[in-house]
Amino acid sequence: MRLIVLLFILITSKLLAQSKYSLKGQVFSEGQPLPYANIYIENTTKGTVTDENGTFLISNLEAGKYSVVASFTGFIVQKRTVKISDGDVTINFNLSQSASLNEVIITGTLKPVSRLESPVPVEVYSPTFLKKNPTPNIFEALQNVNGVRPQLNCNVCNAGDIHINGLEGPYTLVMIDGMPIVSGLSTVYGLSGIPNSLIEQVEIVKGPASSLYGSEAVGGLINIITKLPENAPRFFADGFVSGWGEVNLDVGLKSRIGKKATVLFGANYFNYNNPIDNNNDNFTDVTLQDRISIFQKWDFKRANNRKFSIAGRYFYEDRWGGEMHWNPSYRGGNEVYGESIYTSRFEILGNYQLPITEKVNFQFSYSDHDQNSVYGDTPYLAQQRIGFGQLIWDKKTSKHDLLIGTSLRYNYYNDNTTATLNADEVTIPSLFIQDEIGFTKKQSLLLGMRYDYDSRHGNIFTPRIAYRFKPTEDDIIRLNAGTGFRVVNLFTEEHAALTGARDVIIEETLDPEESYNININYLKKLYLKNGMLFTFDTSAWYTYFTNAIIPDYDTNPNQIIYDNLDGYSTSTGLSFNIDAIFGSGISASIGGTYQDVSQTENGETKKQILTERFSGVWSFTYKHYPTHLTLDYTGNIYGPMRLPLLGELDPRQEYSPTWSIQNIQLTYDKFDDFEIYGGVKNLLNWTPNKGNPFIIARANDPFDENIQFDFEGNVIPTADNPYALTFDPSYVYGPNQGARLFLGLRYKLN
């Protein structure tokens, strides 16, 4: 009997050892099944591809421990460990988009093209990037882009602009869906109020792009691409609150209207109504804001897949900063100082492909910006209207990829300042052509030329050339050169000119700036045997400006002097980015920029004010699948920059210290439709008042009632004013908001 039992055990054990099992599951991305993803088991020949529903099956597996990998082009590789012992195993994957090099971009050449094939280097940032450090607007999110810095221009109202490679905000063109609808007066507003969940990607070009986009694209451009309605979730909501009392809410939905139309609706609401004065100067540390933005986009199905989409946005904001006891009853008066800005703005933009055999698109946009603001007792009432339309013919032959276009831009600007006695109204017609010549699969050359006629300045030509060499599938070298131009309206760009703290002096009739730029870019992909992927991206550039218009804060501390530079200015720099995907839920990136921005006049060279010599950004992400937790750590660092002092006796530091903003976040995503996230912003609790006796000069006397001047208009030192200062809030280089907790919730219904 014992022999029979022993024999039975041996036979059963042998059969069990020879049993075969199956591994099955499904692959998702953003809650949607992901078809044709690769599934394989490491160190074996076993693998498969998901079907149209994202499901997979690997059969004939013996008992044991396996490392299972899921991958798909443009997504972060994911690895899971499973143990098979006595039955089939089910495992699911949820892949996240990576900073892939294969995204389709439109910004560099005005036509859809793979990022790898573009002769113009374009950086692309996906919604995954925006989620790493949630912000109420794109303006703040760009703080983690290498070589890009959101610059605050006033301690009181927190007006700001975007610096690219050390160049001031007016050199940056901001677009939505390829339409140049934003200029200096409204850079911040163009980057606020679009729900982040409606953004497909953000494309950034560093360097002149005037040959395609005209004025304002001298330093670079930022193009916000919104989702096609058909690609958006049926409903979404994303809201968070912070320990400072900030509240941000994004909501949106899409709906089919009949058989031909799909509409996407989104709204953003942001409120901050909690005056805080941590540096004890009796001024608000952060501007109070009440903002709402409504966005709608229609997409129509047409014969032969021709495009037709139209979108609109309305934006309203009430913001104020100033003395802690200010309220609207003091608005515009000289009793209690406050800066109050009411902004009302709407935009319309569209793209229509003509019903003809050739591929010809008509693109159009219109924006209307109305600003009612006061800076103490100085009112600034401004209206800006920009209409834009262009026809683009996209024609391909065997070796030539032609783009021929004509555009018409209408600019209207008026304000109540003495510098604008009559409304500035101009219509600028333009012609442009570019030809991308494909010599071989490895080499291509892009030639472009733009002609603009501005009645104020005459004929303007802006050529460019771009060469792409791809010696291997993993290496790309790009060489770009071109020119740019910029027509200036001071009061749309310089907040300091509006505060009333300094007199504005315009020395002469200002001529357009011109620039000459050359940029070389090298990109390298490196695949390692253990599944890791590294992407190296480095650039070097040189830009030379003539007729540069740079505000002079130094000659007279009570004035801002504007004139064309009698000399030249230059911007030279080197940048690098490294992106790494390690597998096992770990990815990271790091970038750095070194730049030298200076102007030379009468043989004397000065470093540009409010421009850092070096900067860096980084991010680290770890996804722990068993707990459904994701850790995101992001940060930036900026080197010293020269600051606007008010004279030799000013006790504030002439140069800012090296400073860093760092953030950490945890996200929990166990539930199918919900994500819970939270963390700490500004971990180091850094603010610009550290190391300074004060930030705002004469905060105790904002209307300069107790200032004494000599016969030449210079401030006289007194017992009450030993440093000979006037009220001035322009000494600002970074956000004045300390460490704070935040907590948020996302919901999405696909």
XYZ file of C-alpha atoms in Angstrom:
750
model
C 0.000 0.000 0.000
C 2.806 2.402 0.868
C 4.447 1.588 -2.433
C 1.251 2.501 -4.332
C 0.924 5.842 -2.463
C 4.569 6.684 -3.129
C 4.185 5.820 -6.783
C 1.048 8.009 -7.038
C 2.880 10.970 -5.457
C 5.815 10.625 -7.851
C 3.545 10.438 -10.913
C 1.455 13.420 -9.749
C 4.567 15.505 -9.072
C 5.918 14.663 -12.505
C 2.639 15.639 -14.171
C 2.460 18.891 -12.235
C 6.023 19.713 -13.196
C 5.095 19.227 -16.819
C 1.877 21.321 -16.637
C 1.650 24.286 -18.926
C 0.019 27.583 -18.023
C -1.007 30.795 -19.749
C -0.299 34.448 -19.109
C -3.031 36.801 -20.282
C -4.123 40.374 -19.757
C -4.755 43.749 -21.314
C -2.701 46.891 -22.034
C -4.175 50.351 -21.452
C -3.108 53.961 -21.947
C -5.000 56.848 -20.339
C -7.825 54.371 -19.600
C -8.148 53.282 -23.236
C -7.108 49.842 -24.597
C -3.808 50.046 -26.480
C -3.721 47.799 -29.573
C -0.538 46.399 -31.134
C 1.638 46.865 -28.042
C 4.563 44.465 -27.655
C 4.462 41.962 -24.774
C 7.426 39.695 -24.146
C 9.107 37.732 -21.383
C 12.671 38.748 -20.680
C 15.469 36.280 -21.441
C 13.120 34.049 -23.478
C 11.809 33.927 -27.035
C 8.208 34.090 -25.870
C 6.168 37.165 -26.725
C 3.136 38.498 -28.535
C 1.314 41.645 -29.691
C -1.963 42.937 -28.262
C -5.054 42.724 -30.469
C -7.425 45.556 -31.380
C -8.866 45.477 -27.847
C -5.461 45.648 -26.197
C -5.626 42.029 -24.950
C -2.841 39.460 -25.150
C -2.211 35.775 -24.440
C 1.086 33.895 -24.013
C 0.593 30.113 -23.697
C 2.686 27.064 -22.824
C 4.482 28.536 -19.837
C 5.921 26.356 -17.128
C 5.639 27.201 -13.456
C 8.165 29.779 -12.381
C 8.969 33.459 -11.918
C 8.965 35.713 -14.998
C 9.788 39.311 -15.856
C 7.121 40.547 -18.302
C 7.725 43.670 -20.404
C 5.150 45.838 -22.204
C 6.329 48.427 -24.739
C 4.913 50.652 -27.439
C 6.534 53.394 -29.512
C 6.138 56.749 -27.784
C 5.330 55.215 -24.379
C 7.393 54.442 -21.303
C 8.451 50.784 -21.194
C 6.841 48.946 -18.283
C 8.162 45.800 -16.577
C 6.245 43.538 -14.158
C 7.316 40.437 -12.249
C 4.821 37.543 -12.055
C 4.928 34.145 -10.382
C 3.170 31.168 -11.992
C 2.659 28.155 -9.758
C -0.655 26.350 -10.015
C -2.811 28.131 -12.606
C -3.138 30.737 -15.323
C -2.195 34.315 -14.420
C -3.841 37.578 -15.511
C -1.837 40.813 -15.555
C -2.715 44.283 -16.905
C -0.458 47.132 -17.980
C -1.158 50.878 -18.079
C 1.444 52.609 -20.251
C 2.225 56.311 -19.943
C 3.349 58.524 -22.795
C 7.059 59.277 -22.874
C 8.948 62.246 -24.219
C 9.280 60.282 -27.431
C 11.091 61.538 -30.481
C 8.388 60.266 -32.823
C 5.633 62.737 -32.003
C 4.034 64.566 -34.875
C 4.878 68.263 -34.667
C 3.759 71.253 -36.713
C 5.565 74.240 -35.227
C 8.947 74.151 -36.921
C 7.746 74.002 -40.527
C 4.004 74.860 -40.391
C 3.080 71.314 -41.442
C 2.707 67.961 -39.663
C 5.989 66.063 -39.588
C 7.671 63.496 -37.367
C 9.893 65.139 -34.805
C 12.757 62.932 -35.974
C 12.351 64.088 -39.565
C 12.007 67.811 -38.854
C 14.995 69.906 -39.982
C 14.130 72.386 -37.218
C 14.691 71.190 -33.615
C 11.397 71.334 -31.726
C 10.889 70.364 -28.086
C 7.595 68.642 -27.272
C 5.922 68.412 -23.862
C 2.939 66.115 -23.348
C 0.171 66.079 -20.695
C 2.336 63.616 -18.757
C 4.903 66.390 -18.302
C 2.206 68.813 -17.094
C 0.972 66.313 -14.507
C 4.395 65.954 -12.874
C 3.966 69.400 -11.266
C 0.306 70.507 -11.472
C -0.109 74.242 -12.022
C -3.125 76.491 -12.647
C -1.693 77.637 -15.995
C 0.925 76.848 -18.636
C 2.904 79.948 -17.641
C 3.949 78.352 -14.348
C 4.365 74.867 -15.859
C 7.150 76.132 -18.122
C 9.430 76.641 -15.111
C 10.572 73.034 -15.621
C 11.545 73.443 -19.292
C 15.275 73.784 -19.903
C 16.230 77.255 -21.155
C 12.750 78.668 -20.527
C 12.018 80.871 -17.517
C 8.718 82.455 -16.472
C 9.802 85.948 -15.356
C 7.777 88.022 -12.915
C 8.186 91.729 -13.690
C 6.518 93.270 -10.652
C 6.373 92.416 -6.959
C 2.896 93.902 -6.620
C 0.746 92.762 -9.567
C 2.872 89.723 -10.552
C 2.733 90.545 -14.277
C 5.187 88.409 -16.188
C 6.524 87.091 -19.451
C 8.474 84.130 -20.825
C 12.247 84.224 -21.332
C 13.757 81.789 -23.858
C 17.543 81.390 -23.850
C 17.939 84.596 -21.844
C 15.923 86.853 -24.157
C 13.148 89.047 -22.767
C 9.477 88.094 -23.020
C 8.613 90.337 -26.010
C 10.977 88.205 -28.112
C 8.749 85.156 -27.548
C 5.687 84.472 -29.695
C 2.875 82.510 -28.054
C 0.399 80.639 -30.237
C -2.631 78.420 -29.801
C -3.066 75.680 -32.424
C -0.538 77.419 -34.648
C -2.313 80.786 -34.633
C -0.217 83.792 -33.504
C -2.893 85.442 -31.406
C -0.811 86.568 -28.447
C 1.642 89.460 -28.209
C 3.435 91.399 -25.480
C 0.359 92.863 -23.773
C -1.143 89.456 -23.199
C 1.614 86.845 -23.010
C 0.598 85.723 -19.527
C -3.086 85.729 -20.423
C -2.440 83.619 -23.505
C -0.781 81.030 -21.260
C -3.519 81.115 -18.614
C -6.979 79.688 -18.578
C -6.640 76.783 -21.015
C -7.489 73.629 -19.017
C -4.372 71.465 -18.946
C -6.535 68.414 -19.648
C -7.445 69.894 -23.045
C -3.828 70.232 -24.135
C -2.477 67.637 -26.540
C 1.100 68.922 -26.362
C 3.203 72.058 -26.036
C 5.778 72.672 -28.771
C 8.724 75.007 -28.220
C 11.167 76.367 -30.793
C 14.237 78.155 -29.440
C 15.694 80.719 -31.803
C 14.330 83.038 -34.520
C 11.282 81.847 -36.461
C 10.353 85.139 -38.131
C 10.685 83.670 -41.634
C 7.470 81.747 -40.976
C 5.755 83.646 -38.184
C 6.822 87.270 -38.604
C 7.438 89.753 -35.799
C 7.692 88.665 -32.137
C 9.206 85.277 -33.039
C 12.752 86.627 -32.669
C 13.797 84.625 -29.605
C 11.521 81.645 -30.061
C 7.928 80.546 -29.922
C 5.565 78.475 -27.823
C 2.697 76.672 -29.551
C -0.084 75.198 -27.424
C -1.781 72.379 -29.338
C -5.264 71.577 -28.019
C -6.860 68.166 -28.367
C -9.041 67.240 -31.286
C -12.566 66.765 -29.907
C -12.606 63.151 -31.112
C -9.496 62.378 -29.027
C -10.721 63.961 -25.791
C -12.508 62.097 -22.974
C -16.286 62.347 -22.784
C -15.998 64.154 -19.458
C -13.148 65.183 -17.206
C -12.585 67.187 -14.054
C -9.330 68.108 -12.342
C -9.163 70.273 -9.244
C -6.672 71.050 -6.521
C -6.285 73.299 -3.493
C -3.118 74.522 -1.797
C -2.176 75.409 1.741
C -2.126 79.092 0.757
C -5.810 78.957 -0.158
C -5.458 78.637 -3.946
C -8.295 76.822 -5.703
C -8.036 75.595 -9.299
C -10.678 73.647 -11.217
C -10.671 72.326 -14.795
C -13.793 70.711 -16.242
C -14.622 69.619 -19.745
C -16.781 67.410 -21.910
C -17.218 66.439 -25.520
C -20.350 65.684 -27.447
C -21.316 64.631 -30.941
C -23.675 67.012 -32.701
C -25.307 65.025 -35.464
C -23.123 62.865 -37.700
C -20.733 65.546 -38.879
C -19.653 67.556 -35.832
C -17.934 66.975 -32.518
C -17.664 69.722 -29.917
C -15.198 69.990 -27.058
C -16.045 72.274 -24.149
C -13.729 73.212 -21.302
C -13.637 75.692 -18.467
C -10.984 76.767 -15.984
C -11.605 78.597 -12.718
C -8.853 79.846 -10.422
C -9.254 81.772 -7.200
C -6.764 83.058 -4.666
C -8.215 85.413 -2.088
C -5.950 85.096 0.930
C -3.657 88.128 1.517
C -0.340 86.941 3.003
C 2.598 89.114 4.067
C 5.350 86.788 5.263
C 8.135 89.327 4.615
C 6.382 91.977 6.756
C 6.506 94.898 4.307
C 2.720 95.502 4.490
C 2.390 94.414 0.843
C 0.802 91.218 -0.417
C 3.434 88.578 -1.160
C 1.311 87.128 -3.989
C -1.285 88.871 -6.145
C -4.886 87.947 -5.395
C -6.752 86.590 -8.417
C -10.247 85.626 -9.495
C -10.116 84.130 -12.996
C -12.436 82.241 -15.310
C -11.785 80.980 -18.820
C -14.198 79.179 -21.151
C -12.955 77.238 -24.176
C -14.888 75.558 -26.983
C -13.635 73.736 -30.083
C -15.657 72.301 -32.975
C -14.391 69.694 -35.414
C -16.363 68.883 -38.566
C -16.131 65.747 -40.694
C -15.855 66.518 -44.399
C -15.435 64.599 -47.613
C -11.963 63.226 -48.357
C -10.910 63.881 -44.731
C -10.531 67.605 -45.382
C -10.027 69.652 -42.222
C -12.400 72.149 -40.706
C -12.153 73.190 -37.083
C -13.033 76.355 -35.227
C -12.375 77.277 -31.596
C -13.076 80.153 -29.257
C -12.085 81.231 -25.783
C -13.269 83.885 -23.351
C -11.077 84.986 -20.465
C -11.853 87.294 -17.550
C -9.619 88.079 -14.595
C -9.720 90.411 -11.622
C -6.335 90.611 -9.902
C -4.883 92.958 -7.351
C -1.869 93.351 -5.132
C -0.759 96.107 -2.814
C -0.925 97.226 0.783
C -2.575 94.666 3.011
C -5.527 96.894 3.938
C -6.316 97.870 0.315
C -9.853 97.255 -0.967
C -11.652 98.287 -4.197
C -12.852 101.551 -2.644
C -9.213 102.780 -2.799
C -8.867 101.876 -6.499
C -7.119 104.671 -8.401
C -6.682 106.871 -5.338
C -3.600 108.022 -3.435
C -4.554 106.967 0.091
C -3.756 103.237 0.063
C -1.524 101.803 -2.655
C -2.835 98.980 -4.803
C -2.425 97.683 -8.337
C -5.746 96.441 -9.684
C -6.185 94.907 -13.145
C -9.440 93.935 -14.817
C -8.851 91.925 -17.999
C -11.468 90.861 -20.516
C -10.312 88.931 -23.549
C -11.742 86.696 -26.244
C -10.180 84.734 -29.098
C -11.460 82.953 -32.197
C -9.320 80.696 -34.353
C -9.925 78.194 -37.108
C -8.529 76.041 -39.881
C -10.392 75.266 -43.127
C -9.064 73.123 -45.967
C -10.338 74.362 -49.313
C -12.494 71.910 -51.344
C -10.021 71.618 -54.216
C -7.625 68.958 -55.437
C -4.530 70.722 -54.122
C -3.928 70.830 -50.363
C -4.652 74.466 -49.502
C -5.615 75.582 -45.990
C -7.092 78.853 -44.806
C -6.159 79.613 -41.200
C -7.527 82.537 -39.249
C -7.635 84.049 -35.782
C -8.876 87.136 -34.012
C -8.216 88.311 -30.471
C -9.670 91.232 -28.552
C -7.960 92.285 -25.337
C -9.369 94.974 -23.043
C -7.461 95.985 -19.924
C -8.676 98.364 -17.233
C -5.948 98.799 -14.654
C -4.590 101.208 -12.092
C -1.094 101.290 -10.576
C -1.550 103.331 -7.415
C -3.139 106.519 -8.749
C -1.882 105.946 -12.329
C -4.549 104.509 -14.660
C -3.637 102.369 -17.632
C -6.522 101.668 -20.001
C -5.564 99.669 -23.078
C -7.231 97.896 -25.959
C -5.506 95.545 -28.352
C -7.071 93.781 -31.327
C -5.225 91.386 -33.621
C -6.740 89.839 -36.726
C -4.829 87.244 -38.688
C -5.515 85.182 -41.795
C -3.296 83.111 -44.043
C -3.536 80.773 -47.015
C -1.058 77.891 -47.125
C -0.433 75.643 -50.118
C 1.294 72.377 -49.194
C 2.770 70.733 -52.296
C 5.005 67.659 -52.438
C 7.015 66.308 -55.342
C 9.587 63.526 -55.512
C 12.366 65.467 -53.779
C 10.740 68.777 -52.876
C 8.313 69.512 -50.050
C 7.014 73.003 -50.774
C 5.047 75.336 -48.550
C 3.837 78.592 -50.093
C 1.703 81.047 -48.189
C 0.368 84.547 -47.925
C -0.920 86.204 -44.787
C -2.510 89.434 -43.647
C -2.196 90.702 -40.093
C -4.167 93.569 -38.592
C -2.862 95.182 -35.399
C -4.751 97.744 -33.371
C -3.449 99.164 -30.104
C -4.556 102.125 -28.045
C -4.033 103.277 -24.475
C -4.378 106.378 -22.356
C -0.637 107.092 -21.957
C 1.104 110.143 -23.379
C 3.197 107.844 -25.563
C 0.080 106.824 -27.514
C -1.548 110.075 -28.639
C -3.325 108.263 -31.468
C -4.262 104.622 -31.831
C -1.533 102.486 -33.385
C -3.262 100.749 -36.309
C -1.456 98.874 -39.044
C -2.128 96.127 -41.569
C 0.852 93.980 -42.547
C 0.674 91.816 -45.697
C 3.180 88.977 -46.011
C 4.395 86.344 -48.437
C 6.484 83.319 -47.507
C 7.872 80.231 -49.169
C 9.891 77.289 -47.968
C 11.235 74.269 -49.777
C 12.496 71.175 -47.999
C 14.729 69.260 -50.397
C 15.242 65.599 -49.629
C 18.598 64.637 -51.124
C 18.705 61.191 -49.540
C 17.142 59.476 -46.547
C 20.026 60.823 -44.500
C 20.152 64.424 -45.711
C 17.661 67.203 -46.292
C 17.883 70.961 -46.736
C 15.184 73.535 -45.953
C 15.281 76.976 -47.572
C 12.821 79.665 -46.548
C 12.079 83.330 -47.168
C 9.457 85.732 -45.821
C 8.554 89.202 -47.063
C 6.550 91.638 -44.921
C 5.499 95.162 -45.703
C 5.012 97.445 -42.697
C 3.936 100.986 -43.630
C 5.891 102.300 -40.637
C 9.161 100.607 -41.566
C 8.920 99.569 -45.220
C 10.013 96.263 -46.727
C 11.258 93.523 -44.403
C 12.945 90.304 -45.611
C 13.672 87.358 -43.321
C 15.431 84.339 -44.883
C 16.403 81.090 -43.186
C 18.187 77.831 -43.947
C 18.058 74.491 -42.123
C 20.129 71.384 -42.798
C 19.443 67.924 -41.339
C 21.963 65.076 -41.464
C 21.049 61.657 -40.084
C 24.171 59.459 -40.248
C 22.421 56.607 -38.404
C 18.910 55.863 -37.190
C 19.997 56.968 -33.710
C 21.907 60.167 -34.549
C 20.664 63.485 -35.967
C 22.612 66.690 -36.631
C 20.717 69.893 -37.411
C 22.155 73.230 -38.487
C 19.819 76.263 -38.595
C 20.516 79.863 -39.536
C 18.235 82.806 -40.186
C 17.186 86.332 -39.395
C 14.415 87.880 -37.360
C 12.772 91.234 -36.793
C 10.616 92.833 -34.105
C 8.425 95.933 -34.129
C 8.082 97.390 -30.645
C 5.258 98.928 -28.648
C 6.767 99.801 -25.283
C 3.696 99.932 -23.132
C 2.562 96.490 -24.148
C 5.820 95.057 -22.874
C 7.321 96.942 -19.933
C 5.307 96.760 -16.761
C 7.795 98.985 -14.963
C 6.796 101.772 -17.342
C 3.286 101.630 -15.903
C 3.870 101.654 -12.171
C 4.475 105.382 -12.019
C 7.624 104.679 -10.021
C 9.929 105.878 -12.820
C 9.571 108.392 -15.631
C 9.619 106.967 -19.150
C 12.033 108.660 -21.539
C 11.907 107.818 -25.269
C 15.068 109.210 -26.814
C 14.101 108.858 -30.504
C 11.789 107.203 -32.993
C 12.409 103.527 -32.457
C 13.424 101.396 -35.446
C 12.651 97.663 -35.672
C 15.162 95.290 -34.174
C 16.904 92.830 -36.458
C 18.657 89.615 -35.504
C 20.998 87.100 -37.132
C 21.100 83.633 -35.658
C 22.907 80.328 -36.084
C 22.100 77.176 -34.135
C 23.562 73.662 -34.215
C 21.751 70.738 -32.604
C 22.864 67.128 -32.040
C 20.521 64.374 -30.897
C 21.560 60.840 -29.917
C 19.431 57.851 -28.904
C 21.174 55.085 -26.972
C 19.528 51.707 -26.384
C 21.086 49.387 -23.803
C 20.698 45.619 -23.644
C 18.905 45.762 -20.313
C 16.037 47.726 -21.907
C 17.143 51.197 -20.828
C 16.848 54.093 -23.276
C 18.830 57.328 -23.117
C 18.226 60.372 -25.311
C 20.915 63.059 -25.488
C 20.000 66.424 -26.999
C 22.450 69.326 -27.085
C 22.444 72.706 -28.832
C 24.751 75.673 -29.258
C 23.607 79.061 -30.566
C 24.728 82.569 -31.383
C 22.393 85.526 -32.033
C 23.482 89.029 -33.035
C 21.062 91.973 -32.695
C 21.133 95.371 -34.364
C 18.875 98.274 -33.335
C 18.269 96.455 -30.049
C 15.765 98.219 -27.792
C 16.752 97.566 -24.198
C 15.363 99.543 -21.255
C 18.115 101.516 -19.496
C 17.620 101.424 -15.717
C 21.168 102.496 -14.903
C 21.738 106.017 -16.302
C 19.125 107.612 -14.040
C 17.525 105.585 -11.212
C 14.322 107.652 -11.541
C 13.923 106.956 -15.259
C 13.555 104.170 -17.794
C 15.255 105.312 -20.996
C 14.392 103.700 -24.313
C 16.325 104.067 -27.537
C 17.912 101.925 -30.217
C 21.236 100.613 -29.004
C 24.134 102.457 -30.648
C 26.037 99.247 -30.990
C 24.963 95.629 -30.832
C 23.811 92.937 -28.448
C 24.478 89.210 -28.513
C 23.108 86.013 -27.057
C 25.456 83.022 -26.967
C 24.844 79.751 -25.247
C 25.018 75.991 -24.898
C 22.309 73.649 -23.615
C 21.877 69.919 -23.067
C 19.055 67.556 -22.160
C 19.264 63.922 -21.101
C 16.118 61.781 -20.901
C 16.326 58.269 -19.499
C 13.857 55.399 -19.249
C 15.176 52.721 -16.895
C 12.232 50.340 -16.859
C 10.630 49.039 -13.666
C 8.607 52.256 -13.524
C 11.613 54.594 -13.293
C 12.299 57.499 -15.650
C 14.315 60.677 -15.243
C 15.532 63.743 -17.094
C 18.046 66.501 -16.535
C 18.894 69.602 -18.536
C 21.191 72.576 -18.272
C 21.807 75.864 -20.085
C 24.790 78.187 -20.050
C 24.308 81.568 -21.724
C 25.937 84.948 -22.130
C 23.546 87.782 -23.033
C 25.122 91.222 -23.250
C 25.039 94.539 -25.108
C 27.948 96.619 -26.362
C 27.719 100.403 -26.807
C 30.511 102.973 -27.109
C 33.062 100.241 -26.535
C 31.513 99.192 -23.200
C 29.941 95.755 -22.719
C 27.278 95.092 -20.063
C 25.504 91.932 -19.027
C 21.773 92.098 -19.680
C 19.701 92.853 -16.614
C 17.494 90.092 -15.144
C 19.289 87.366 -17.094
C 20.852 84.339 -15.435
C 24.221 82.991 -16.594
C 23.239 79.350 -16.049
C 20.135 77.350 -15.276
C 19.096 73.729 -14.908
C 15.998 71.542 -14.622
C 15.396 67.954 -13.597
C 12.671 65.414 -12.976
C 12.487 61.930 -11.493
C 9.493 59.588 -11.689
C 9.021 56.244 -9.968
C 5.893 54.160 -10.445
C 5.390 51.484 -7.763
C 2.827 49.202 -9.348
C 1.850 47.039 -6.339
C 0.713 50.123 -4.380
C -0.523 52.127 -7.404
C 1.633 55.047 -6.276
C 3.712 57.326 -8.490
C 6.383 59.635 -7.104
C 7.349 62.751 -9.087
C 10.223 64.966 -8.039
C 10.858 68.076 -10.167
C 13.094 71.083 -9.758
C 15.017 73.922 -11.328
C 18.023 76.046 -10.462
C 19.035 79.526 -11.660
C 22.346 81.304 -11.414
C 22.874 84.936 -10.371
C 21.376 87.726 -12.476
C 21.928 91.488 -12.387
C 19.048 93.359 -10.742
C 17.716 96.934 -11.180
C 19.006 98.996 -8.246
C 17.985 102.613 -7.543
C 21.419 104.103 -7.005
C 24.743 103.648 -5.298
C 23.203 103.808 -1.803
C 20.624 101.081 -2.503
C 21.409 98.373 0.130
C 19.814 95.529 -1.844
C 22.038 92.960 -3.543
C 23.163 93.901 -7.047
C 23.069 90.259 -8.092
C 20.563 87.626 -7.094
C 21.864 84.499 -5.362
C 21.732 81.076 -6.984
C 18.211 79.849 -6.242
C 16.097 76.758 -6.747
C 12.418 75.767 -6.716
C 11.773 72.077 -6.027
C 8.527 70.120 -5.834
C 7.447 66.620 -4.864
C 4.192 64.822 -5.609
C 2.510 61.460 -4.952
C -0.270 60.155 -7.212
C -2.585 57.237 -6.380
C -4.338 55.666 -9.384
C -5.824 52.346 -8.266
C -9.305 53.366 -9.381
C -10.137 53.182 -13.071
C -11.501 56.701 -13.459
C -9.962 58.579 -10.511
C -6.517 59.839 -9.561
C -5.681 61.401 -6.213
C -2.521 63.499 -6.040
C -0.818 65.740 -3.545
C 2.537 66.993 -2.410
C 4.654 70.008 -1.558
C 5.611 72.909 -3.817
C 8.787 74.885 -3.173
C 10.243 72.307 -0.806
C 13.143 74.586 0.163
C 10.769 77.438 1.081
C 12.872 79.808 -1.039
C 11.732 83.413 -1.561
C 13.685 86.350 -3.074
C 13.656 88.401 0.119
C 16.219 86.067 1.711
C 19.483 87.988 2.190
C 17.897 91.373 1.408
C 16.763 94.048 3.890
C 13.658 94.563 1.723
C 12.368 93.780 -1.772
C 10.014 96.679 -2.514
C 11.820 100.004 -2.131
C 10.019 102.536 0.094
C 7.073 100.230 0.730
C 6.168 102.514 3.637
C 5.788 105.509 1.274
C 4.340 104.182 -2.030
C 3.227 107.622 -3.255
C 6.646 109.238 -2.562
C 5.096 111.822 -0.255
C 8.182 112.072 1.968
C 10.872 112.176 -0.738
C 13.113 115.214 -1.189
C 14.754 116.044 -4.559
C 17.554 118.390 -5.558
C 17.363 120.882 -8.447
C 18.367 118.178 -10.956
C 15.613 115.807 -9.835
C 17.871 113.456 -7.871
C 16.693 112.049 -4.542
C 18.372 113.550 -1.476
C 19.273 111.213 1.417
C 17.390 112.143 4.584
C 16.920 110.637 8.031
C 13.619 109.146 6.803
C 15.187 108.029 3.516
C 18.881 107.297 4.174
C 19.340 105.272 0.967
C 17.911 107.988 -1.328
C 15.235 105.690 -2.761
C 11.826 106.129 -4.357
C 8.989 103.616 -4.322
C 9.886 100.851 -6.791
C 8.513 97.278 -7.068
C 10.637 96.288 -10.083
C 13.369 94.525 -8.038
C 11.981 91.049 -8.709
C 13.448 87.921 -10.248
C 11.515 84.986 -8.821
C 8.205 83.990 -7.241
C 7.582 85.308 -3.755
C 5.530 82.300 -2.630
C 6.997 79.971 -0.045
C 6.478 76.267 0.637
C 2.915 75.016 0.506
C 1.004 71.741 0.477
C -1.409 70.869 -2.307
C -4.046 68.172 -2.783
C -5.973 67.334 -5.938
C -8.378 64.918 -7.598
C -8.779 63.940 -11.258
C -11.765 62.208 -12.810
C -12.058 61.073 -16.406
C -14.866 59.283 -18.217
C -13.787 57.867 -21.586
